[in-house]
Amino acid sequence: MEYPPAGAGKRRFPRGRAGIRLLKNDHKTVEKLFKEFEKAGERAYRRKRELADSMIEELTVHAYIEEEIFYPVARAAVPETKDHVEEEEDEWFPEVRSAMGRKRLQELGQRMLDARGDAPKNPLELKSATA
């Protein structure tokens, strides 16, 4: 199931492990953009610029909802966790899923989805950019 890209308006999230699904979908979206960039022709300068801009926006919104919404709640549920993508999906997400339960993850996912519309699109506007 596809979820709205970073620039999309507010929507309700489907039932299930919404918060984790949203983050995994973001990973897939960015991966697709990178693949499309790699497949673009050697002289596809304009298309590559568009793809690069989309990647920056997607990653910025993703970082925002992780840092501002998901991580604080997930770290409270599973305090002895590590950070980011290489361990996130295989190790941390299952622990968070177990610790938080379905209802809390659905609520968290909806907060994350709602925040996408207000998330900064410029990576320099993230708190972590000045940390």
mmCIF file of C-alpha atoms in Angstrom:
data_model
loop_
_atom_site.group_PDB
_atom_site.id
_atom_site.type_symbol
_atom_site.label_atom_id
_atom_site.label_comp_id
_atom_site.label_asym_id
_atom_site.label_seq_id
_atom_site.Cartn_x
_atom_site.Cartn_y
_atom_site.Cartn_z
ATOM 1 C CA MET A 1 0.000 0.000 0.000
ATOM 2 C CA GLU A 2 1.371 3.398 -0.932
ATOM 3 C CA TYR A 3 1.146 6.361 1.411
ATOM 4 C CA PRO A 4 1.161 10.016 0.452
ATOM 5 C CA PRO A 5 4.492 11.602 -0.419
ATOM 6 C CA ALA A 6 5.965 14.247 1.823
ATOM 7 C CA GLY A 7 4.145 17.152 0.205
ATOM 8 C CA ALA A 8 0.690 15.547 0.379
ATOM 9 C CA GLY A 9 -2.095 16.882 2.579
ATOM 10 C CA LYS A 10 -3.503 15.294 5.719
ATOM 11 C CA ARG A 11 -5.124 11.839 5.450
ATOM 12 C CA ARG A 12 -6.240 9.152 7.828
ATOM 13 C CA PHE A 13 -3.843 6.262 8.209
ATOM 14 C CA PRO A 14 -5.033 2.693 7.565
ATOM 15 C CA ARG A 15 -5.409 0.322 10.489
ATOM 16 C CA GLY A 16 -2.343 -1.596 11.624
ATOM 17 C CA ARG A 17 1.188 -0.679 12.607
ATOM 18 C CA ALA A 18 0.836 2.769 11.153
ATOM 19 C CA GLY A 19 3.901 4.528 12.540
ATOM 20 C CA ILE A 20 6.322 1.844 11.501
ATOM 21 C CA ARG A 21 4.610 1.359 8.135
ATOM 22 C CA LEU A 22 4.935 5.068 7.434
ATOM 23 C CA LEU A 23 8.679 5.045 8.117
ATOM 24 C CA LYS A 24 9.231 1.893 6.060
ATOM 25 C CA ASN A 25 7.245 3.408 3.205
ATOM 26 C CA ASP A 26 9.453 6.505 3.364
ATOM 27 C CA HIS A 27 12.512 4.263 3.034
ATOM 28 C CA LYS A 28 10.994 2.606 -0.050
ATOM 29 C CA THR A 29 10.021 5.942 -1.594
ATOM 30 C CA VAL A 30 13.550 7.315 -1.287
ATOM 31 C CA GLU A 31 15.030 4.066 -2.566
ATOM 32 C CA LYS A 32 12.795 4.299 -5.668
ATOM 33 C CA LEU A 33 13.914 7.894 -6.248
ATOM 34 C CA PHE A 34 17.566 6.859 -6.047
ATOM 35 C CA LYS A 35 16.976 4.019 -8.515
ATOM 36 C CA GLU A 36 15.207 6.369 -10.910
ATOM 37 C CA PHE A 37 18.112 8.808 -10.595
ATOM 38 C CA GLU A 38 20.580 6.039 -11.420
ATOM 39 C CA LYS A 39 18.528 5.000 -14.471
ATOM 40 C CA ALA A 40 18.184 8.546 -15.815
ATOM 41 C CA GLY A 41 20.331 9.206 -18.836
ATOM 42 C CA GLU A 42 23.793 10.655 -18.583
ATOM 43 C CA ARG A 43 22.543 13.949 -19.980
ATOM 44 C CA ALA A 44 19.227 14.040 -18.079
ATOM 45 C CA TYR A 45 20.319 17.042 -16.047
ATOM 46 C CA ARG A 46 16.863 18.538 -15.513
ATOM 47 C CA ARG A 47 15.306 15.199 -14.499
ATOM 48 C CA LYS A 48 18.176 14.432 -12.144
ATOM 49 C CA ARG A 49 17.755 17.867 -10.518
ATOM 50 C CA GLU A 50 14.028 17.173 -10.013
ATOM 51 C CA LEU A 51 14.791 13.762 -8.518
ATOM 52 C CA ALA A 52 17.489 15.197 -6.246
ATOM 53 C CA ASP A 53 15.056 17.876 -5.022
ATOM 54 C CA SER A 54 12.443 15.189 -4.351
ATOM 55 C CA MET A 55 14.974 13.060 -2.442
ATOM 56 C CA ILE A 56 15.969 16.017 -0.276
ATOM 57 C CA GLU A 57 12.351 16.843 0.503
ATOM 58 C CA GLU A 58 11.399 13.232 1.278
ATOM 59 C CA LEU A 59 14.424 12.710 3.520
ATOM 60 C CA THR A 60 13.860 16.018 5.311
ATOM 61 C CA VAL A 61 10.217 15.253 6.083
ATOM 62 C CA HIS A 62 11.181 11.716 7.124
ATOM 63 C CA ALA A 63 13.862 13.024 9.486
ATOM 64 C CA TYR A 64 11.427 15.540 10.958
ATOM 65 C CA ILE A 65 8.696 13.027 11.798
ATOM 66 C CA GLU A 66 11.303 10.608 13.174
ATOM 67 C CA GLU A 67 13.061 13.182 15.354
ATOM 68 C CA GLU A 68 10.027 15.117 16.531
ATOM 69 C CA ILE A 69 7.400 12.401 16.901
ATOM 70 C CA PHE A 70 8.512 8.788 16.472
ATOM 71 C CA TYR A 71 11.863 8.632 18.271
ATOM 72 C CA PRO A 72 10.775 10.331 21.512
ATOM 73 C CA VAL A 73 7.802 7.992 21.901
ATOM 74 C CA ALA A 74 9.643 4.872 20.708
ATOM 75 C CA ARG A 75 12.649 5.555 22.969
ATOM 76 C CA ALA A 76 10.289 5.872 25.932
ATOM 77 C CA ALA A 77 8.763 2.500 25.042
ATOM 78 C CA VAL A 78 12.101 0.778 24.324
ATOM 79 C CA PRO A 79 14.795 2.860 26.065
ATOM 80 C CA GLU A 80 17.825 0.667 25.293
ATOM 81 C CA THR A 81 17.669 1.121 21.531
ATOM 82 C CA LYS A 82 20.154 2.100 18.871
ATOM 83 C CA ASP A 83 19.759 4.562 16.022
ATOM 84 C CA HIS A 84 18.967 4.426 12.452
ATOM 85 C CA VAL A 85 18.209 2.659 9.226
ATOM 86 C CA GLU A 86 20.685 -0.228 9.270
ATOM 87 C CA GLU A 87 19.214 -1.485 12.547
ATOM 88 C CA GLU A 88 15.890 0.311 12.452
ATOM 89 C CA GLU A 89 13.737 -2.025 10.394
ATOM 90 C CA ASP A 90 15.214 -5.385 11.415
ATOM 91 C CA GLU A 91 15.940 -4.849 15.100
ATOM 92 C CA TRP A 92 14.337 -1.742 16.543
ATOM 93 C CA PHE A 93 10.932 -1.719 14.821
ATOM 94 C CA PRO A 94 10.023 -5.213 16.092
ATOM 95 C CA GLU A 95 10.956 -4.176 19.658
ATOM 96 C CA VAL A 96 8.935 -0.958 19.390
ATOM 97 C CA ARG A 97 6.003 -2.880 17.865
ATOM 98 C CA SER A 98 6.053 -5.308 20.796
ATOM 99 C CA ALA A 99 6.487 -2.652 23.482
ATOM 100 C CA MET A 100 3.891 -0.183 22.200
ATOM 101 C CA GLY A 101 1.133 -2.379 20.840
ATOM 102 C CA ARG A 102 -1.227 -1.837 17.952
ATOM 103 C CA LYS A 103 -3.405 0.981 19.291
ATOM 104 C CA ARG A 104 -0.508 3.201 20.391
ATOM 105 C CA LEU A 105 1.282 2.625 17.078
ATOM 106 C CA GLN A 106 -1.876 3.570 15.180
ATOM 107 C CA GLU A 107 -2.181 6.785 17.177
ATOM 108 C CA LEU A 108 1.515 7.530 16.713
ATOM 109 C CA GLY A 109 1.251 6.826 12.981
ATOM 110 C CA GLN A 110 -1.642 9.244 12.652
ATOM 111 C CA ARG A 111 0.328 11.973 14.469
ATOM 112 C CA MET A 112 3.250 11.327 12.125
ATOM 113 C CA LEU A 113 1.047 11.424 9.040
ATOM 114 C CA ASP A 114 -0.597 14.650 10.194
ATOM 115 C CA ALA A 115 2.836 16.220 10.793
ATOM 116 C CA ARG A 116 3.995 15.559 7.219
ATOM 117 C CA GLY A 117 2.157 18.616 5.896
ATOM 118 C CA ASP A 118 3.835 20.917 8.443
ATOM 119 C CA ALA A 119 7.285 19.353 8.208
ATOM 120 C CA PRO A 120 10.120 21.523 6.893
ATOM 121 C CA LYS A 121 11.205 20.785 3.339
ATOM 122 C CA ASN A 122 14.677 22.283 3.776
ATOM 123 C CA PRO A 123 17.095 20.022 5.685
ATOM 124 C CA LEU A 124 18.753 23.044 7.291
ATOM 125 C CA GLU A 125 15.476 23.752 9.135
ATOM 126 C CA LEU A 126 15.683 20.484 11.089
ATOM 127 C CA LYS A 127 16.801 20.635 14.716
ATOM 128 C CA SER A 128 19.434 18.024 13.969
ATOM 129 C CA ALA A 129 21.008 20.338 11.371
ATOM 130 C CA THR A 130 22.186 22.625 14.155
ATOM 131 C CA ALA A 131 22.974 19.958 16.728
#
